Amino acid sequence: MARFLIVEARFYEHLNDMLVAGARNALEAAGHAVEVLTVPGALEIPGAISLAAESGQFDGFVAIGVVIRGETYHFEIVAGESARGIMALTMDGIAIGNGILTVEDEQQALVRADPQQKDKGGEAAKAAIALLDLQQKFA
């Protein structure tokens, strides 16, 4: 049994509830322990994962959040920089599944977040499990 931390940017609560549920279901179904940590926004997720990874308390991580395109360039910054930060940590050997949705509108997010539809939270958790398996294989 591994210990996973779901780090969520709780901006769109109803969407995050679905993403976290999907991630939690996938992790628990695989026999892993789960904790959830909430941060203000998607840009804070990589930093929170880095701090938690340094603590040694967790074996893997799932990043959860929703970034919906707006009228300004802010969407590109948040979407790109949060993904870049997560990828940098992954390249450093941290097992992270990226479940941060970057979408055009709320309807796209609802379909992707819903565990009964695209279940992107569950997919991110399964990706984190797969990376942890690889990490252990090559340790």
CSV table of N, CA and C in Angstrom, one decimal:
chain,number,residue,atom,x,y,z
A,1,MET,N,0.8,-1.2,0.0
A,1,MET,CA,0.0,0.0,0.0
A,1,MET,C,0.9,1.2,0.0
A,2,ALA,N,0.6,2.1,-0.9
A,2,ALA,CA,1.3,3.4,-1.0
A,2,ALA,C,0.5,4.5,-0.4
A,3,ARG,N,1.1,5.6,-0.1
A,3,ARG,CA,0.4,6.8,0.4
A,3,ARG,C,0.4,7.9,-0.7
A,4,PHE,N,-0.8,8.3,-1.1
A,4,PHE,CA,-0.9,9.3,-2.2
A,4,PHE,C,-1.5,10.6,-1.6
A,5,LEU,N,-1.0,11.7,-2.1
A,5,LEU,CA,-1.6,13.0,-1.7
A,5,LEU,C,-2.3,13.6,-3.0
A,6,ILE,N,-3.5,13.9,-2.8
A,6,ILE,CA,-4.2,14.6,-3.9
A,6,ILE,C,-4.1,16.1,-3.5
A,7,VAL,N,-3.5,16.9,-4.4
A,7,VAL,CA,-3.3,18.3,-4.2
A,7,VAL,C,-4.3,19.0,-5.2
A,8,GLU,N,-5.3,19.7,-4.6
A,8,GLU,CA,-6.3,20.3,-5.4
A,8,GLU,C,-6.3,21.8,-5.2
A,9,ALA,N,-6.5,22.5,-6.4
A,9,ALA,CA,-6.7,23.9,-6.4
A,9,ALA,C,-8.2,24.1,-6.4
A,10,ARG,N,-8.8,24.4,-5.3
A,10,ARG,CA,-10.2,24.4,-5.1
A,10,ARG,C,-10.8,25.8,-5.5
A,11,PHE,N,-10.9,25.9,-6.8
A,11,PHE,CA,-11.5,27.2,-7.3
A,11,PHE,C,-12.9,26.9,-7.8
A,12,TYR,N,-13.2,25.9,-8.5
A,12,TYR,CA,-14.5,25.5,-8.9
A,12,TYR,C,-14.9,24.3,-8.1
A,13,GLU,N,-15.6,24.5,-7.0
A,13,GLU,CA,-15.8,23.5,-6.0
A,13,GLU,C,-16.6,22.3,-6.6
A,14,HIS,N,-17.7,22.5,-7.3
A,14,HIS,CA,-18.5,21.4,-7.8
A,14,HIS,C,-17.7,20.5,-8.8
A,15,LEU,N,-16.8,21.1,-9.6
A,15,LEU,CA,-16.0,20.4,-10.5
A,15,LEU,C,-14.9,19.6,-9.8
A,16,ASN,N,-14.3,20.3,-8.8
A,16,ASN,CA,-13.2,19.6,-8.0
A,16,ASN,C,-13.8,18.5,-7.2
A,17,ASP,N,-15.0,18.6,-6.7
A,17,ASP,CA,-15.6,17.5,-6.0
A,17,ASP,C,-15.6,16.2,-6.8
A,18,MET,N,-16.0,16.4,-8.1
A,18,MET,CA,-16.0,15.2,-9.0
A,18,MET,C,-14.6,14.7,-9.3
A,19,LEU,N,-13.7,15.6,-9.6
A,19,LEU,CA,-12.3,15.2,-9.9
A,19,LEU,C,-11.7,14.5,-8.7
A,20,VAL,N,-11.8,15.0,-7.5
A,20,VAL,CA,-11.3,14.4,-6.3
A,20,VAL,C,-11.9,13.0,-6.1
A,21,ALA,N,-13.2,12.9,-6.3
A,21,ALA,CA,-13.9,11.7,-6.1
A,21,ALA,C,-13.4,10.6,-7.0
A,22,GLY,N,-13.2,11.0,-8.3
A,22,GLY,CA,-12.6,10.0,-9.3
A,22,GLY,C,-11.2,9.6,-8.9
A,23,ALA,N,-10.4,10.5,-8.5
A,23,ALA,CA,-9.0,10.2,-8.1
A,23,ALA,C,-9.0,9.3,-6.8
A,24,ARG,N,-9.8,9.7,-5.8
A,24,ARG,CA,-9.9,8.9,-4.6
A,24,ARG,C,-10.4,7.5,-4.9
A,25,ASN,N,-11.4,7.4,-5.7
A,25,ASN,CA,-12.0,6.1,-6.0
A,25,ASN,C,-10.9,5.2,-6.7
A,26,ALA,N,-10.1,5.7,-7.6
A,26,ALA,CA,-9.1,4.9,-8.3
A,26,ALA,C,-8.0,4.5,-7.4
A,27,LEU,N,-7.6,5.4,-6.5
A,27,LEU,CA,-6.5,5.1,-5.6
A,27,LEU,C,-6.9,4.1,-4.6
A,28,GLU,N,-8.1,4.3,-4.0
A,28,GLU,CA,-8.6,3.4,-3.0
A,28,GLU,C,-8.9,2.0,-3.6
A,29,ALA,N,-9.4,2.0,-4.8
A,29,ALA,CA,-9.7,0.7,-5.5
A,29,ALA,C,-8.4,-0.1,-5.7
A,30,ALA,N,-7.3,0.6,-5.8
A,30,ALA,CA,-6.0,0.0,-6.0
A,30,ALA,C,-5.3,-0.4,-4.7
A,31,GLY,N,-6.0,0.0,-3.6
A,31,GLY,CA,-5.5,-0.4,-2.2
A,31,GLY,C,-4.6,0.6,-1.6
A,32,HIS,N,-4.6,1.9,-2.1
A,32,HIS,CA,-3.7,2.9,-1.6
A,32,HIS,C,-4.4,3.8,-0.6
A,33,ALA,N,-3.6,4.4,0.3
A,33,ALA,CA,-4.1,5.4,1.3
A,33,ALA,C,-4.1,6.8,0.6
A,34,VAL,N,-5.1,7.6,0.9
A,34,VAL,CA,-5.3,8.9,0.3
A,34,VAL,C,-5.5,10.0,1.3
A,35,GLU,N,-4.8,11.1,1.1
A,35,GLU,CA,-5.1,12.4,1.8
A,35,GLU,C,-5.3,13.4,0.7
A,36,VAL,N,-6.0,14.5,1.1
A,36,VAL,CA,-6.2,15.6,0.2
A,36,VAL,C,-5.7,16.9,0.9
A,37,LEU,N,-5.0,17.7,0.0
A,37,LEU,CA,-4.5,19.0,0.5
A,37,LEU,C,-5.1,20.0,-0.5
A,38,THR,N,-5.6,21.1,0.0
A,38,THR,CA,-6.2,22.2,-0.8
A,38,THR,C,-5.2,23.4,-0.8
A,39,VAL,N,-5.0,23.9,-2.1
A,39,VAL,CA,-4.2,25.1,-2.3
A,39,VAL,C,-5.1,26.1,-3.0
A,40,PRO,N,-4.7,27.4,-3.0
A,40,PRO,CA,-5.6,28.5,-3.6
A,40,PRO,C,-5.8,28.3,-5.1
A,41,GLY,N,-4.8,27.9,-5.9
A,41,GLY,CA,-5.0,27.9,-7.3
A,41,GLY,C,-4.0,26.9,-7.9
A,42,ALA,N,-4.2,26.7,-9.3
A,42,ALA,CA,-3.4,25.8,-10.0
A,42,ALA,C,-1.9,26.1,-10.0
A,43,LEU,N,-1.5,27.4,-9.9
A,43,LEU,CA,-0.1,27.7,-9.9
A,43,LEU,C,0.6,27.3,-8.6
A,44,GLU,N,-0.2,27.1,-7.5
A,44,GLU,CA,0.4,26.7,-6.3
A,44,GLU,C,0.5,25.2,-6.2
A,45,ILE,N,-0.1,24.4,-7.0
A,45,ILE,CA,0.0,22.9,-7.0
A,45,ILE,C,1.4,22.4,-7.0
A,46,PRO,N,2.3,22.8,-8.0
A,46,PRO,CA,3.6,22.3,-8.1
A,46,PRO,C,4.4,22.6,-6.8
A,47,GLY,N,4.3,23.7,-6.3
A,47,GLY,CA,5.0,24.1,-5.0
A,47,GLY,C,4.6,23.2,-3.9
A,48,ALA,N,3.3,23.0,-3.7
A,48,ALA,CA,2.8,22.2,-2.7
A,48,ALA,C,3.2,20.8,-2.8
A,49,ILE,N,3.2,20.2,-4.0
A,49,ILE,CA,3.7,18.9,-4.2
A,49,ILE,C,5.2,18.8,-3.9
A,50,SER,N,6.0,19.8,-4.3
A,50,SER,CA,7.4,19.8,-4.0
A,50,SER,C,7.7,19.7,-2.5
A,51,LEU,N,6.9,20.6,-1.7
A,51,LEU,CA,7.1,20.6,-0.3
A,51,LEU,C,6.7,19.2,0.3
A,52,ALA,N,5.6,18.7,-0.1
A,52,ALA,CA,5.1,17.4,0.4
A,52,ALA,C,6.0,16.3,0.1
A,53,ALA,N,6.6,16.3,-1.1
A,53,ALA,CA,7.5,15.3,-1.6
A,53,ALA,C,8.8,15.3,-0.7
A,54,GLU,N,9.3,16.5,-0.4
A,54,GLU,CA,10.4,16.7,0.5
A,54,GLU,C,10.2,16.1,1.9
A,55,SER,N,8.9,16.1,2.3
A,55,SER,CA,8.6,15.6,3.7
A,55,SER,C,8.8,14.1,3.8
A,56,GLY,N,8.8,13.4,2.6
A,56,GLY,CA,8.9,11.9,2.6
A,56,GLY,C,7.7,11.2,3.1
A,57,GLN,N,6.6,11.9,3.3
A,57,GLN,CA,5.4,11.3,3.9
A,57,GLN,C,4.5,10.6,2.8
A,58,PHE,N,4.8,10.9,1.5
A,58,PHE,CA,3.9,10.4,0.4
A,58,PHE,C,4.7,9.7,-0.6
A,59,ASP,N,4.1,8.7,-1.3
A,59,ASP,CA,4.8,8.0,-2.4
A,59,ASP,C,4.4,8.5,-3.7
A,60,GLY,N,3.3,9.2,-3.8
A,60,GLY,CA,2.8,9.7,-5.1
A,60,GLY,C,1.8,10.8,-4.9
A,61,PHE,N,1.5,11.5,-6.0
A,61,PHE,CA,0.7,12.7,-6.0
A,61,PHE,C,-0.3,12.7,-7.1
A,62,VAL,N,-1.4,13.4,-6.9
A,62,VAL,CA,-2.4,13.6,-8.0
A,62,VAL,C,-2.7,15.1,-7.9
A,63,ALA,N,-2.5,15.8,-9.0
A,63,ALA,CA,-2.8,17.2,-9.1
A,63,ALA,C,-4.2,17.4,-9.7
A,64,ILE,N,-5.0,18.2,-9.0
A,64,ILE,CA,-6.4,18.3,-9.4
A,64,ILE,C,-6.7,19.8,-9.4
A,65,GLY,N,-7.4,20.2,-10.5
A,65,GLY,CA,-7.8,21.6,-10.6
A,65,GLY,C,-8.5,21.8,-12.0
A,66,VAL,N,-9.1,23.0,-12.1
A,66,VAL,CA,-9.8,23.4,-13.4
A,66,VAL,C,-9.4,24.8,-13.7
A,67,VAL,N,-8.9,24.9,-15.0
A,67,VAL,CA,-8.6,26.3,-15.5
A,67,VAL,C,-9.5,26.5,-16.7
A,68,ILE,N,-10.4,27.4,-16.6
A,68,ILE,CA,-11.3,27.7,-17.7
A,68,ILE,C,-10.9,29.0,-18.4
A,69,ARG,N,-10.8,28.9,-19.8
A,69,ARG,CA,-10.4,30.1,-20.6
A,69,ARG,C,-11.3,31.3,-20.3
A,70,GLY,N,-10.7,32.4,-20.1
A,70,GLY,CA,-11.4,33.6,-19.9
A,70,GLY,C,-11.1,34.6,-21.0
A,71,GLU,N,-11.3,35.9,-20.7
A,71,GLU,CA,-11.1,36.9,-21.7
A,71,GLU,C,-9.6,37.5,-21.8
A,72,THR,N,-8.8,37.0,-20.8
A,72,THR,CA,-7.4,37.5,-20.8
A,72,THR,C,-6.4,36.4,-21.0
A,73,TYR,N,-5.1,36.9,-21.0
A,73,TYR,CA,-4.0,35.9,-21.2
A,73,TYR,C,-3.7,35.1,-20.0
A,74,HIS,N,-4.4,35.3,-18.9
A,74,HIS,CA,-4.2,34.6,-17.7
A,74,HIS,C,-4.3,33.1,-17.8
A,75,PHE,N,-5.3,32.7,-18.6
A,75,PHE,CA,-5.5,31.3,-18.9
A,75,PHE,C,-4.2,30.6,-19.3
A,76,GLU,N,-3.6,31.2,-20.3
A,76,GLU,CA,-2.4,30.6,-20.9
A,76,GLU,C,-1.2,30.5,-19.8
A,77,ILE,N,-1.1,31.5,-19.0
A,77,ILE,CA,-0.1,31.5,-18.0
A,77,ILE,C,-0.4,30.4,-17.0
A,78,VAL,N,-1.6,30.4,-16.5
A,78,VAL,CA,-1.9,29.4,-15.4
A,78,VAL,C,-1.8,27.9,-16.0
A,79,ALA,N,-2.4,27.7,-17.2
A,79,ALA,CA,-2.4,26.4,-17.8
A,79,ALA,C,-0.9,25.9,-18.0
A,80,GLY,N,-0.2,26.8,-18.7
A,80,GLY,CA,1.2,26.4,-19.1
A,80,GLY,C,2.1,26.3,-17.9
A,81,GLU,N,2.1,27.2,-17.0
A,81,GLU,CA,3.1,27.2,-15.9
A,81,GLU,C,2.7,26.1,-14.9
A,82,SER,N,1.5,25.8,-14.7
A,82,SER,CA,1.2,24.7,-13.7
A,82,SER,C,1.6,23.4,-14.3
A,83,ALA,N,1.4,23.2,-15.6
A,83,ALA,CA,1.8,22.0,-16.3
A,83,ALA,C,3.3,21.9,-16.3
A,84,ARG,N,4.0,23.0,-16.6
A,84,ARG,CA,5.5,23.0,-16.6
A,84,ARG,C,6.0,22.6,-15.3
A,85,GLY,N,5.5,23.2,-14.2
A,85,GLY,CA,5.9,22.9,-12.8
A,85,GLY,C,5.7,21.4,-12.5
A,86,ILE,N,4.6,20.9,-12.9
A,86,ILE,CA,4.3,19.4,-12.6
A,86,ILE,C,5.3,18.6,-13.4
A,87,MET,N,5.5,18.9,-14.7
A,87,MET,CA,6.4,18.1,-15.5
A,87,MET,C,7.8,18.2,-15.0
A,88,ALA,N,8.3,19.3,-14.5
A,88,ALA,CA,9.6,19.4,-13.9
A,88,ALA,C,9.8,18.5,-12.7
A,89,LEU,N,8.8,18.5,-11.8
A,89,LEU,CA,8.8,17.6,-10.7
A,89,LEU,C,8.8,16.1,-11.1
A,90,THR,N,8.0,15.8,-12.1
A,90,THR,CA,8.0,14.4,-12.6
A,90,THR,C,9.3,14.0,-13.2
A,91,MET,N,10.0,14.9,-13.9
A,91,MET,CA,11.3,14.6,-14.4
A,91,MET,C,12.3,14.5,-13.3
A,92,ASP,N,12.1,15.0,-12.2
A,92,ASP,CA,12.9,14.8,-11.0
A,92,ASP,C,12.6,13.5,-10.3
A,93,GLY,N,11.7,12.7,-10.8
A,93,GLY,CA,11.4,11.4,-10.2
A,93,GLY,C,10.2,11.3,-9.3
A,94,ILE,N,9.4,12.3,-9.2
A,94,ILE,CA,8.2,12.3,-8.4
A,94,ILE,C,7.1,11.8,-9.2
A,95,ALA,N,6.4,10.8,-8.6
A,95,ALA,CA,5.2,10.2,-9.3
A,95,ALA,C,4.0,11.1,-9.2
A,96,ILE,N,3.6,11.8,-10.3
A,96,ILE,CA,2.5,12.7,-10.3
A,96,ILE,C,1.6,12.4,-11.4
A,97,GLY,N,0.3,12.3,-11.2
A,97,GLY,CA,-0.7,12.3,-12.2
A,97,GLY,C,-1.3,13.7,-12.3
A,98,ASN,N,-1.3,14.2,-13.5
A,98,ASN,CA,-1.8,15.6,-13.7
A,98,ASN,C,-3.3,15.5,-14.1
A,99,GLY,N,-4.1,15.9,-13.2
A,99,GLY,CA,-5.6,16.0,-13.4
A,99,GLY,C,-6.1,17.4,-13.4
A,100,ILE,N,-5.2,18.4,-13.9
A,100,ILE,CA,-5.6,19.8,-14.0
A,100,ILE,C,-6.3,19.9,-15.4
A,101,LEU,N,-7.6,20.2,-15.4
A,101,LEU,CA,-8.3,20.4,-16.6
A,101,LEU,C,-8.0,21.8,-17.1
A,102,THR,N,-7.8,21.9,-18.4
A,102,THR,CA,-7.6,23.2,-19.1
A,102,THR,C,-8.6,23.2,-20.2
A,103,VAL,N,-9.7,23.9,-20.0
A,103,VAL,CA,-10.9,23.8,-20.9
A,103,VAL,C,-11.4,25.2,-21.4
A,104,GLU,N,-12.2,25.2,-22.4
A,104,GLU,CA,-12.8,26.4,-23.0
A,104,GLU,C,-14.0,26.9,-22.1
A,105,ASP,N,-14.7,26.0,-21.6
A,105,ASP,CA,-15.9,26.4,-20.8
A,105,ASP,C,-16.3,25.3,-19.8
A,106,GLU,N,-17.3,25.7,-19.0
A,106,GLU,CA,-17.7,24.8,-17.9
A,106,GLU,C,-18.3,23.5,-18.3
A,107,GLN,N,-19.0,23.5,-19.4
A,107,GLN,CA,-19.5,22.3,-19.9
A,107,GLN,C,-18.5,21.2,-20.3
A,108,GLN,N,-17.4,21.7,-20.9
A,108,GLN,CA,-16.3,20.8,-21.2
A,108,GLN,C,-15.7,20.2,-19.9
A,109,ALA,N,-15.6,21.1,-18.9
A,109,ALA,CA,-15.1,20.7,-17.6
A,109,ALA,C,-16.0,19.7,-16.9
A,110,LEU,N,-17.3,19.9,-17.0
A,110,LEU,CA,-18.2,18.9,-16.4
A,110,LEU,C,-18.1,17.5,-16.9
A,111,VAL,N,-18.0,17.4,-18.2
A,111,VAL,CA,-17.9,16.1,-18.9
A,111,VAL,C,-16.6,15.5,-18.5
A,112,ARG,N,-15.5,16.2,-18.4
A,112,ARG,CA,-14.2,15.6,-18.1
A,112,ARG,C,-14.1,15.3,-16.6
A,113,ALA,N,-14.7,16.1,-15.7
A,113,ALA,CA,-14.6,15.9,-14.3
A,113,ALA,C,-15.5,14.7,-13.8
A,114,ASP,N,-16.6,14.5,-14.4
A,114,ASP,CA,-17.6,13.6,-13.9
A,114,ASP,C,-17.0,12.1,-14.0
A,115,PRO,N,-17.0,11.5,-12.8
A,115,PRO,CA,-16.5,10.1,-12.8
A,115,PRO,C,-17.3,9.1,-13.7
A,116,GLN,N,-18.6,9.5,-14.0
A,116,GLN,CA,-19.4,8.7,-14.8
A,116,GLN,C,-19.2,9.0,-16.3
A,117,GLN,N,-18.4,10.0,-16.6
A,117,GLN,CA,-18.2,10.3,-18.0
A,117,GLN,C,-16.7,10.1,-18.3
A,118,LYS,N,-15.9,11.2,-18.4
A,118,LYS,CA,-14.5,11.0,-18.8
A,118,LYS,C,-13.6,10.7,-17.6
A,119,ASP,N,-14.0,11.0,-16.4
A,119,ASP,CA,-13.3,10.6,-15.2
A,119,ASP,C,-11.8,11.0,-15.2
A,120,LYS,N,-11.5,12.3,-15.5
A,120,LYS,CA,-10.1,12.7,-15.6
A,120,LYS,C,-9.4,12.6,-14.3
A,121,GLY,N,-10.1,12.8,-13.2
A,121,GLY,CA,-9.5,12.6,-11.9
A,121,GLY,C,-9.0,11.2,-11.7
A,122,GLY,N,-9.9,10.2,-12.0
A,122,GLY,CA,-9.5,8.8,-12.0
A,122,GLY,C,-8.3,8.5,-12.9
A,123,GLU,N,-8.3,9.1,-14.1
A,123,GLU,CA,-7.2,8.8,-15.0
A,123,GLU,C,-5.9,9.4,-14.5
A,124,ALA,N,-6.0,10.5,-13.8
A,124,ALA,CA,-4.8,11.1,-13.3
A,124,ALA,C,-4.2,10.2,-12.1
A,125,ALA,N,-5.1,9.7,-11.3
A,125,ALA,CA,-4.7,8.8,-10.2
A,125,ALA,C,-4.1,7.6,-10.8
A,126,LYS,N,-4.6,7.0,-11.8
A,126,LYS,CA,-4.0,5.8,-12.5
A,126,LYS,C,-2.7,6.1,-13.1
A,127,ALA,N,-2.5,7.3,-13.6
A,127,ALA,CA,-1.2,7.7,-14.1
A,127,ALA,C,-0.2,7.8,-13.0
A,128,ALA,N,-0.6,8.4,-11.9
A,128,ALA,CA,0.3,8.5,-10.7
A,128,ALA,C,0.7,7.1,-10.2
A,129,ILE,N,-0.2,6.2,-10.2
A,129,ILE,CA,0.1,4.8,-9.8
A,129,ILE,C,1.1,4.1,-10.8
A,130,ALA,N,0.8,4.4,-12.1
A,130,ALA,CA,1.7,3.8,-13.1
A,130,ALA,C,3.1,4.3,-12.9
A,131,LEU,N,3.3,5.6,-12.7
A,131,LEU,CA,4.6,6.2,-12.5
A,131,LEU,C,5.3,5.7,-11.2
A,132,LEU,N,4.5,5.5,-10.2
A,132,LEU,CA,5.1,5.0,-8.9
A,132,LEU,C,5.6,3.6,-9.2
A,133,ASP,N,4.8,2.8,-9.9
A,133,ASP,CA,5.2,1.4,-10.3
A,133,ASP,C,6.6,1.5,-11.1
A,134,LEU,N,6.7,2.4,-12.0
A,134,LEU,CA,7.9,2.5,-12.8
A,134,LEU,C,9.1,3.0,-11.9
A,135,GLN,N,8.8,3.9,-11.0
A,135,GLN,CA,9.8,4.4,-10.0
A,135,GLN,C,10.3,3.2,-9.2
A,136,GLN,N,9.5,2.4,-8.8
A,136,GLN,CA,9.9,1.2,-7.9
A,136,GLN,C,10.6,0.2,-8.8
A,137,LYS,N,10.2,0.0,-10.0
A,137,LYS,CA,10.8,-0.9,-10.9
A,137,LYS,C,12.3,-0.5,-11.2
A,138,PHE,N,12.5,0.8,-11.4
A,138,PHE,CA,13.9,1.2,-11.7
A,138,PHE,C,14.7,1.8,-10.5
A,139,ALA,N,14.1,1.6,-9.3
A,139,ALA,CA,14.9,2.1,-8.1
A,139,ALA,C,16.2,1.3,-7.9
